[in-house]
Amino acid sequence: MEWARLDLPNTEIVVLHGRTGPDEIPDMLVAADCLLITSRREGSPCILQEALACHTPVVSVDVGDAPERLAGVKNTIIAAPRAESLAAALVQLIRRPLRCFANVDHLSFDYLAKRLETLYEEICEHPTSLC
C-alpha cells in the first residue's frame, strides 16, 4: 500500500496469507490500527467478524456481507476496490486512532447455540411446516 505510505511513512503493513495460526489472530487484531479487506469473493469474511469482536477499525471493499456487518459501525469504511480509495480510507482511520465498537453478541457461541436450539424446537413442534 504505497499510496498509504505517502501520508503515513512509518506504517507497517502485515499481510495475512492464511498461514497465520488462529490463536495469533486476536492478538494481531488488537494490536492493529486497522484491518484492510480486499477480497474479491467472500460470503461472510471471518476475519471481519474477528476484527469487530476485537474493536479493530476496518476498511473493506464491498464483498459478501461486509456492508451489512459494517452498517452503522463507527470507524469502519466500505471503500472502492481501487488503490487510491483504499489508501485514503486507511489514512483516514489510522490518523484517527479510535477503536470501533459494534454489537457482536450475535456472533457468540452462546447466541448461535441458543438460535439453533430454538430452531430445532420449532422443527420438532411443527415438522410438517417445513415441507
GROMACS .gro file of N, CA and C in nm:
model
  393
    1MET      N    1   0.083  -0.118   0.000
    1MET     CA    2   0.000   0.000   0.000
    1MET      C    3   0.088   0.124   0.000
    2GLU      N    4   0.161   0.138  -0.105
    2GLU     CA    5   0.250   0.255  -0.118
    2GLU      C    6   0.173   0.387  -0.112
    3TRP      N    7   0.048   0.387  -0.158
    3TRP     CA    8  -0.034   0.509  -0.152
    3TRP      C    9  -0.048   0.555  -0.007
    4ALA      N   10  -0.076   0.463   0.083
    4ALA     CA   11  -0.094   0.498   0.224
    4ALA      C   12   0.038   0.544   0.286
    5ARG      N   13   0.148   0.484   0.243
    5ARG     CA   14   0.279   0.521   0.299
    5ARG      C   15   0.321   0.662   0.262
    6LEU      N   16   0.263   0.719   0.157
    6LEU     CA   17   0.294   0.857   0.121
    6LEU      C   18   0.250   0.950   0.234
    7ASP      N   19   0.134   0.924   0.293
    7ASP     CA   20   0.084   1.006   0.403
    7ASP      C   21   0.128   0.956   0.540
    8LEU      N   22   0.152   0.828   0.551
    8LEU     CA   23   0.191   0.767   0.678
    8LEU      C   24   0.317   0.683   0.657
    9PRO      N   25   0.434   0.749   0.646
    9PRO     CA   26   0.556   0.677   0.608
    9PRO      C   27   0.600   0.568   0.706
   10ASN      N   28   0.559   0.574   0.830
   10ASN     CA   29   0.600   0.474   0.929
   10ASN      C   30   0.502   0.359   0.942
   11THR      N   31   0.407   0.353   0.851
   11THR     CA   32   0.305   0.247   0.857
   11THR      C   33   0.367   0.113   0.824
   12GLU      N   34   0.339   0.015   0.909
   12GLU     CA   35   0.381  -0.123   0.883
   12GLU      C   36   0.258  -0.200   0.837
   13ILE      N   37   0.271  -0.265   0.725
   13ILE     CA   38   0.159  -0.342   0.671
   13ILE      C   39   0.193  -0.489   0.684
   14VAL      N   40   0.107  -0.564   0.750
   14VAL     CA   41   0.125  -0.707   0.769
   14VAL      C   42   0.019  -0.777   0.684
   15VAL      N   43   0.063  -0.861   0.594
   15VAL     CA   44  -0.029  -0.932   0.505
   15VAL      C   45  -0.049  -1.073   0.558
   16LEU      N   46  -0.174  -1.110   0.574
   16LEU     CA   47  -0.208  -1.246   0.618
   16LEU      C   48  -0.243  -1.328   0.495
   17HIS      N   49  -0.171  -1.437   0.476
   17HIS     CA   50  -0.192  -1.521   0.359
   17HIS      C   51  -0.255  -1.655   0.397
   18GLY      N   52  -0.317  -1.663   0.511
   18GLY     CA   53  -0.377  -1.789   0.552
   18GLY      C   54  -0.282  -1.880   0.627
   19ARG      N   55  -0.160  -1.836   0.650
   19ARG     CA   56  -0.063  -1.917   0.722
   19ARG      C   57  -0.052  -1.879   0.869
   20THR      N   58  -0.124  -1.776   0.910
   20THR     CA   59  -0.121  -1.730   1.049
   20THR      C   60  -0.211  -1.820   1.132
   21GLY      N   61  -0.162  -1.866   1.243
   21GLY     CA   62  -0.239  -1.954   1.329
   21GLY      C   63  -0.359  -1.882   1.389
   22PRO      N   64  -0.472  -1.952   1.402
   22PRO     CA   65  -0.592  -1.888   1.454
   22PRO      C   66  -0.576  -1.831   1.594
   23ASP      N   67  -0.485  -1.886   1.673
   23ASP     CA   68  -0.463  -1.834   1.807
   23ASP      C   69  -0.385  -1.702   1.806
   24GLU      N   70  -0.320  -1.670   1.693
   24GLU     CA   71  -0.244  -1.546   1.681
   24GLU      C   72  -0.331  -1.428   1.634
   25ILE      N   73  -0.440  -1.457   1.566
   25ILE     CA   74  -0.522  -1.353   1.503
   25ILE      C   75  -0.576  -1.251   1.603
   26PRO      N   76  -0.638  -1.292   1.714
   26PRO     CA   77  -0.691  -1.190   1.807
   26PRO      C   78  -0.585  -1.092   1.856
   27ASP      N   79  -0.466  -1.141   1.890
   27ASP     CA   80  -0.359  -1.052   1.937
   27ASP      C   81  -0.318  -0.955   1.827
   28MET      N   82  -0.311  -1.005   1.705
   28MET     CA   83  -0.273  -0.918   1.593
   28MET      C   84  -0.379  -0.811   1.570
   29LEU      N   85  -0.506  -0.849   1.578
   29LEU     CA   86  -0.614  -0.753   1.555
   29LEU      C   87  -0.621  -0.648   1.665
   30VAL      N   88  -0.598  -0.688   1.788
   30VAL     CA   89  -0.599  -0.591   1.898
   30VAL      C   90  -0.482  -0.493   1.882
   31ALA      N   91  -0.369  -0.541   1.833
   31ALA     CA   92  -0.251  -0.456   1.816
   31ALA      C   93  -0.260  -0.368   1.691
   32ALA      N   94  -0.343  -0.407   1.596
   32ALA     CA   95  -0.351  -0.335   1.468
   32ALA      C   96  -0.427  -0.204   1.480
   33ASP      N   97  -0.386  -0.107   1.401
   33ASP     CA   98  -0.459   0.019   1.392
   33ASP      C   99  -0.580   0.005   1.301
   34CYS      N  100  -0.574  -0.092   1.209
   34CYS     CA  101  -0.683  -0.107   1.113
   34CYS      C  102  -0.667  -0.241   1.041
   35LEU      N  103  -0.779  -0.297   0.998
   35LEU     CA  104  -0.780  -0.416   0.915
   35LEU      C  105  -0.825  -0.375   0.776
   36LEU      N  106  -0.755  -0.421   0.675
   36LEU     CA  107  -0.790  -0.394   0.536
   36LEU      C  108  -0.832  -0.525   0.470
   37ILE      N  109  -0.953  -0.528   0.416
   37ILE     CA  110  -1.004  -0.647   0.347
   37ILE      C  111  -1.020  -0.613   0.200
   38THR      N  112  -0.948  -0.687   0.116
   38THR     CA  113  -0.952  -0.659  -0.028
   38THR      C  114  -1.000  -0.779  -0.109
   39SER      N  115  -1.063  -0.875  -0.043
   39SER     CA  116  -1.111  -0.995  -0.113
   39SER      C  117  -1.205  -0.960  -0.227
   40ARG      N  118  -1.198  -1.036  -0.332
   40ARG     CA  119  -1.289  -1.017  -0.445
   40ARG      C  120  -1.415  -1.100  -0.430
   41ARG      N  121  -1.402  -1.214  -0.362
   41ARG     CA  122  -1.518  -1.301  -0.341
   41ARG      C  123  -1.514  -1.353  -0.198
   42GLU      N  124  -1.622  -1.332  -0.127
   42GLU     CA  125  -1.637  -1.381   0.012
   42GLU      C  126  -1.786  -1.394   0.038
   43GLY      N  127  -1.821  -1.480   0.127
   43GLY     CA  128  -1.959  -1.486   0.173
   43GLY      C  129  -1.974  -1.398   0.295
   44SER      N  130  -1.904  -1.437   0.400
   44SER     CA  131  -1.903  -1.363   0.525
   44SER      C  132  -1.762  -1.376   0.582
   45PRO      N  133  -1.676  -1.279   0.556
   45PRO     CA  134  -1.536  -1.292   0.598
   45PRO      C  135  -1.522  -1.311   0.749
   46CYS      N  136  -1.468  -1.423   0.789
   46CYS     CA  137  -1.447  -1.450   0.932
   46CYS      C  138  -1.357  -1.345   0.995
   47ILE      N  139  -1.255  -1.302   0.922
   47ILE     CA  140  -1.162  -1.203   0.976
   47ILE      C  141  -1.234  -1.072   1.008
   48LEU      N  142  -1.338  -1.040   0.934
   48LEU     CA  143  -1.417  -0.920   0.962
   48LEU      C  144  -1.489  -0.935   1.094
   49GLN      N  145  -1.548  -1.050   1.117
   49GLN     CA  146  -1.618  -1.074   1.243
   49GLN      C  147  -1.520  -1.072   1.360
   50GLU      N  148  -1.401  -1.129   1.339
   50GLU     CA  149  -1.300  -1.127   1.444
   50GLU      C  150  -1.253  -0.984   1.473
   51ALA      N  151  -1.237  -0.904   1.368
   51ALA     CA  152  -1.195  -0.765   1.387
   51ALA      C  153  -1.299  -0.688   1.467
   52LEU      N  154  -1.426  -0.708   1.435
   52LEU     CA  155  -1.532  -0.639   1.509
   52LEU      C  156  -1.530  -0.682   1.656
   53ALA      N  157  -1.508  -0.809   1.681
   53ALA     CA  158  -1.503  -0.858   1.819
   53ALA      C  159  -1.383  -0.799   1.894
   54CYS      N  160  -1.276  -0.764   1.821
   54CYS     CA  161  -1.156  -0.705   1.882
   54CYS      C  162  -1.159  -0.552   1.877
   55HIS      N  163  -1.268  -0.495   1.827
   55HIS     CA  164  -1.285  -0.349   1.817
   55HIS      C  165  -1.181  -0.284   1.726
   56THR      N  166  -1.140  -0.357   1.623
   56THR     CA  167  -1.040  -0.308   1.529
   56THR      C  168  -1.110  -0.234   1.415
   57PRO      N  169  -1.071  -0.110   1.386
   57PRO     CA  170  -1.128  -0.039   1.272
   57PRO      C  171  -1.107  -0.120   1.143
   58VAL      N  172  -1.201  -0.108   1.050
   58VAL     CA  173  -1.198  -0.190   0.929
   58VAL      C  174  -1.218  -0.103   0.806
   59VAL      N  175  -1.134  -0.128   0.705
   59VAL     CA  176  -1.157  -0.080   0.570
   59VAL      C  177  -1.179  -0.205   0.487
   60SER      N  178  -1.291  -0.210   0.417
   60SER     CA  179  -1.321  -0.326   0.334
   60SER      C  180  -1.379  -0.282   0.201
   61VAL      N  181  -1.357  -0.365   0.102
   61VAL     CA  182  -1.427  -0.347  -0.024
   61VAL      C  183  -1.568  -0.404  -0.005
   62ASP      N  184  -1.655  -0.377  -0.098
   62ASP     CA  185  -1.792  -0.427  -0.094
   62ASP      C  186  -1.790  -0.574  -0.134
   63VAL      N  187  -1.775  -0.661  -0.035
   63VAL     CA  188  -1.766  -0.804  -0.061
   63VAL      C  189  -1.850  -0.879   0.042
   64GLY      N  190  -1.919  -0.982  -0.003
   64GLY     CA  191  -2.001  -1.063   0.086
   64GLY      C  192  -2.095  -0.979   0.170
   65ASP      N  193  -2.102  -1.009   0.298
   65ASP     CA  194  -2.192  -0.934   0.387
   65ASP      C  195  -2.121  -0.821   0.460
   66ALA      N  196  -2.002  -0.783   0.413
   66ALA     CA  197  -1.927  -0.674   0.479
   66ALA      C  198  -2.010  -0.546   0.491
   67PRO      N  199  -2.080  -0.502   0.386
   67PRO     CA  200  -2.159  -0.378   0.401
   67PRO      C  201  -2.265  -0.390   0.511
   68GLU      N  202  -2.331  -0.505   0.521
   68GLU     CA  203  -2.434  -0.523   0.625
   68GLU      C  204  -2.370  -0.527   0.763
   69ARG      N  205  -2.258  -0.597   0.776
   69ARG     CA  206  -2.192  -0.609   0.907
   69ARG      C  207  -2.137  -0.475   0.955
   70LEU      N  208  -2.093  -0.391   0.861
   70LEU     CA  209  -2.031  -0.264   0.899
   70LEU      C  210  -2.129  -0.148   0.902
   71ALA      N  211  -2.251  -0.172   0.858
   71ALA     CA  212  -2.352  -0.064   0.856
   71ALA      C  213  -2.371  -0.008   0.997
   72GLY      N  214  -2.354   0.121   1.010
   72GLY     CA  215  -2.374   0.188   1.138
   72GLY      C  216  -2.261   0.174   1.237
   73VAL      N  217  -2.153   0.105   1.200
   73VAL     CA  218  -2.040   0.087   1.291
   73VAL      C  219  -1.938   0.197   1.264
   74LYS      N  220  -1.912   0.278   1.366
   74LYS     CA  221  -1.817   0.388   1.351
   74LYS      C  222  -1.676   0.334   1.333
   75ASN      N  223  -1.594   0.413   1.265
   75ASN     CA  224  -1.454   0.379   1.239
   75ASN      C  225  -1.439   0.256   1.152
   76THR      N  226  -1.531   0.244   1.058
   76THR     CA  227  -1.521   0.143   0.953
   76THR      C  228  -1.559   0.212   0.822
   77ILE      N  229  -1.503   0.164   0.712
   77ILE     CA  230  -1.529   0.223   0.582
   77ILE      C  231  -1.540   0.114   0.477
   78ILE      N  232  -1.642   0.123   0.394
   78ILE     CA  233  -1.650   0.042   0.273
   78ILE      C  234  -1.593   0.130   0.162
   79ALA      N  235  -1.483   0.086   0.101
   79ALA     CA  236  -1.414   0.166   0.000
   79ALA      C  237  -1.421   0.099  -0.136
   80ALA      N  238  -1.405   0.180  -0.238
   80ALA     CA  239  -1.399   0.128  -0.375
   80ALA      C  240  -1.273   0.041  -0.389
   81PRO      N  241  -1.279  -0.062  -0.471
   81PRO     CA  242  -1.164  -0.153  -0.486
   81PRO      C  243  -1.054  -0.095  -0.577
   82ARG      N  244  -1.011   0.025  -0.544
   82ARG     CA  245  -0.902   0.091  -0.616
   82ARG      C  246  -0.797   0.133  -0.515
   83ALA      N  247  -0.671   0.125  -0.553
   83ALA     CA  248  -0.561   0.154  -0.460
   83ALA      C  249  -0.577   0.289  -0.392
   84GLU      N  250  -0.610   0.392  -0.469
   84GLU     CA  251  -0.619   0.526  -0.410
   84GLU      C  252  -0.735   0.536  -0.311
   85SER      N  253  -0.846   0.469  -0.338
   85SER     CA  254  -0.961   0.471  -0.246
   85SER      C  255  -0.930   0.396  -0.118
   86LEU      N  256  -0.868   0.280  -0.130
   86LEU     CA  257  -0.832   0.201  -0.013
   86LEU      C  258  -0.728   0.275   0.071
   87ALA      N  259  -0.630   0.334   0.006
   87ALA     CA  260  -0.526   0.408   0.079
   87ALA      C  261  -0.586   0.528   0.153
   88ALA      N  262  -0.674   0.602   0.086
   88ALA     CA  263  -0.737   0.719   0.151
   88ALA      C  264  -0.817   0.675   0.273
   89ALA      N  265  -0.888   0.564   0.263
   89ALA     CA  266  -0.966   0.513   0.377
   89ALA      C  267  -0.874   0.470   0.490
   90LEU      N  268  -0.765   0.401   0.458
   90LEU     CA  269  -0.669   0.360   0.560
   90LEU      C  270  -0.611   0.481   0.632
   91VAL      N  271  -0.568   0.579   0.556
   91VAL     CA  272  -0.510   0.700   0.614
   91VAL      C  273  -0.611   0.768   0.706
   92GLN      N  274  -0.736   0.776   0.661
   92GLN     CA  275  -0.841   0.839   0.742
   92GLN      C  276  -0.857   0.769   0.876
   93LEU      N  277  -0.862   0.637   0.876
   93LEU     CA  278  -0.884   0.564   1.001
   93LEU      C  279  -0.759   0.561   1.089
   94ILE      N  280  -0.642   0.550   1.028
   94ILE     CA  281  -0.520   0.543   1.108
   94ILE      C  282  -0.487   0.678   1.171
   95ARG      N  283  -0.518   0.785   1.102
   95ARG     CA  284  -0.494   0.919   1.160
   95ARG      C  285  -0.588   0.949   1.275
   96ARG      N  286  -0.698   0.880   1.279
   96ARG     CA  287  -0.798   0.899   1.385
   96ARG      C  288  -0.797   0.769   1.467
   97PRO      N  289  -0.702   0.755   1.558
   97PRO     CA  290  -0.681   0.626   1.625
   97PRO      C  291  -0.790   0.591   1.726
   98LEU      N  292  -0.906   0.563   1.675
   98LEU     CA  293  -1.018   0.523   1.760
   98LEU      C  294  -1.055   0.379   1.728
   99ARG      N  295  -1.098   0.308   1.827
   99ARG     CA  296  -1.142   0.170   1.805
   99ARG      C  297  -1.285   0.173   1.753
  100CYS      N  298  -1.330   0.064   1.699
  100CYS     CA  299  -1.469   0.056   1.655
  100CYS      C  300  -1.544  -0.032   1.754
  101PHE      N  301  -1.666   0.003   1.780
  101PHE     CA  302  -1.745  -0.074   1.876
  101PHE      C  303  -1.875  -0.115   1.810
  102ALA      N  304  -1.883  -0.241   1.782
  102ALA     CA  305  -2.001  -0.298   1.718
  102ALA      C  306  -2.062  -0.401   1.812
  103ASN      N  307  -2.191  -0.416   1.803
  103ASN     CA  308  -2.257  -0.520   1.880
  103ASN      C  309  -2.230  -0.653   1.810
  104VAL      N  310  -2.151  -0.736   1.875
  104VAL     CA  311  -2.115  -0.866   1.816
  104VAL      C  312  -2.174  -0.982   1.895
  105ASP      N  313  -2.272  -0.950   1.979
  105ASP     CA  314  -2.334  -1.057   2.059
  105ASP      C  315  -2.390  -1.168   1.970
  106HIS      N  316  -2.440  -1.131   1.852
  106HIS     CA  317  -2.499  -1.229   1.762
  106HIS      C  318  -2.395  -1.323   1.700
  107LEU      N  319  -2.268  -1.300   1.726
  107LEU     CA  320  -2.162  -1.386   1.675
  107LEU      C  321  -2.110  -1.483   1.781
  108SER      N  322  -2.157  -1.469   1.905
  108SER     CA  323  -2.106  -1.553   2.012
  108SER      C  324  -2.158  -1.696   2.000
  109PHE      N  325  -2.081  -1.789   2.052
  109PHE     CA  326  -2.122  -1.930   2.050
  109PHE      C  327  -2.252  -1.949   2.127
  110ASP      N  328  -2.266  -1.881   2.241
  110ASP     CA  329  -2.387  -1.895   2.322
  110ASP      C  330  -2.510  -1.851   2.244
  111TYR      N  331  -2.499  -1.737   2.177
  111TYR     CA  332  -2.612  -1.686   2.099
  111TYR      C  333  -2.647  -1.782   1.984
  112LEU      N  334  -2.545  -1.826   1.912
  112LEU     CA  335  -2.569  -1.917   1.800
  112LEU      C  336  -2.626  -2.050   1.848
  113ALA      N  337  -2.576  -2.099   1.961
  113ALA     CA  338  -2.628  -2.225   2.016
  113ALA      C  339  -2.775  -2.210   2.054
  114LYS      N  340  -2.810  -2.097   2.115
  114LYS     CA  341  -2.949  -2.072   2.152
  114LYS      C  342  -3.038  -2.064   2.029
  115ARG      N  343  -2.989  -1.998   1.923
  115ARG     CA  344  -3.066  -1.989   1.798
  115ARG      C  345  -3.089  -2.128   1.738
  116LEU      N  346  -2.986  -2.212   1.739
  116LEU     CA  347  -3.001  -2.348   1.687
  116LEU      C  348  -3.098  -2.428   1.772
  117GLU      N  349  -3.089  -2.413   1.903
  117GLU     CA  350  -3.181  -2.483   1.993
  117GLU      C  351  -3.326  -2.442   1.963
  118THR      N  352  -3.348  -2.313   1.945
  118THR     CA  353  -3.481  -2.263   1.914
  118THR      C  354  -3.530  -2.320   1.780
  119LEU      N  355  -3.442  -2.321   1.681
  119LEU     CA  356  -3.477  -2.375   1.550
  119LEU      C  357  -3.516  -2.522   1.561
  120TYR      N  358  -3.437  -2.601   1.632
  120TYR     CA  359  -3.467  -2.744   1.649
  120TYR      C  360  -3.599  -2.765   1.722
  121GLU      N  361  -3.624  -2.682   1.823
  121GLU     CA  362  -3.751  -2.693   1.895
  121GLU      C  363  -3.868  -2.665   1.802
  122GLU      N  364  -3.856  -2.564   1.718
  122GLU     CA  365  -3.963  -2.530   1.623
  122GLU      C  366  -3.983  -2.643   1.523
  123ILE      N  367  -3.875  -2.705   1.480
  123ILE     CA  368  -3.886  -2.817   1.386
  123ILE      C  369  -3.957  -2.934   1.451
  124CYS      N  370  -3.922  -2.963   1.576
  124CYS     CA  371  -3.985  -3.075   1.646
  124CYS      C  372  -4.132  -3.049   1.674
  125GLU      N  373  -4.168  -2.924   1.701
  125GLU     CA  374  -4.308  -2.890   1.728
  125GLU      C  375  -4.392  -2.889   1.603
  126HIS      N  376  -4.335  -2.850   1.491
  126HIS     CA  377  -4.409  -2.838   1.364
  126HIS      C  378  -4.330  -2.898   1.250
  127PRO      N  379  -4.307  -3.029   1.251
  127PRO     CA  380  -4.219  -3.089   1.149
  127PRO      C  381  -4.274  -3.077   1.006
  128THR      N  382  -4.402  -3.073   0.987
  128THR     CA  383  -4.456  -3.067   0.851
  128THR      C  384  -4.458  -2.927   0.794
  129SER      N  385  -4.443  -2.825   0.877
  129SER     CA  386  -4.449  -2.687   0.827
  129SER      C  387  -4.326  -2.651   0.744
  130LEU      N  388  -4.221  -2.735   0.750
  130LEU     CA  389  -4.101  -2.705   0.674
  130LEU      C  390  -4.103  -2.768   0.535
  131CYS      N  391  -4.199  -2.852   0.511
  131CYS     CA  392  -4.205  -2.921   0.380
  131CYS      C  393  -4.284  -2.842   0.278
   0.00000   0.00000   0.00000
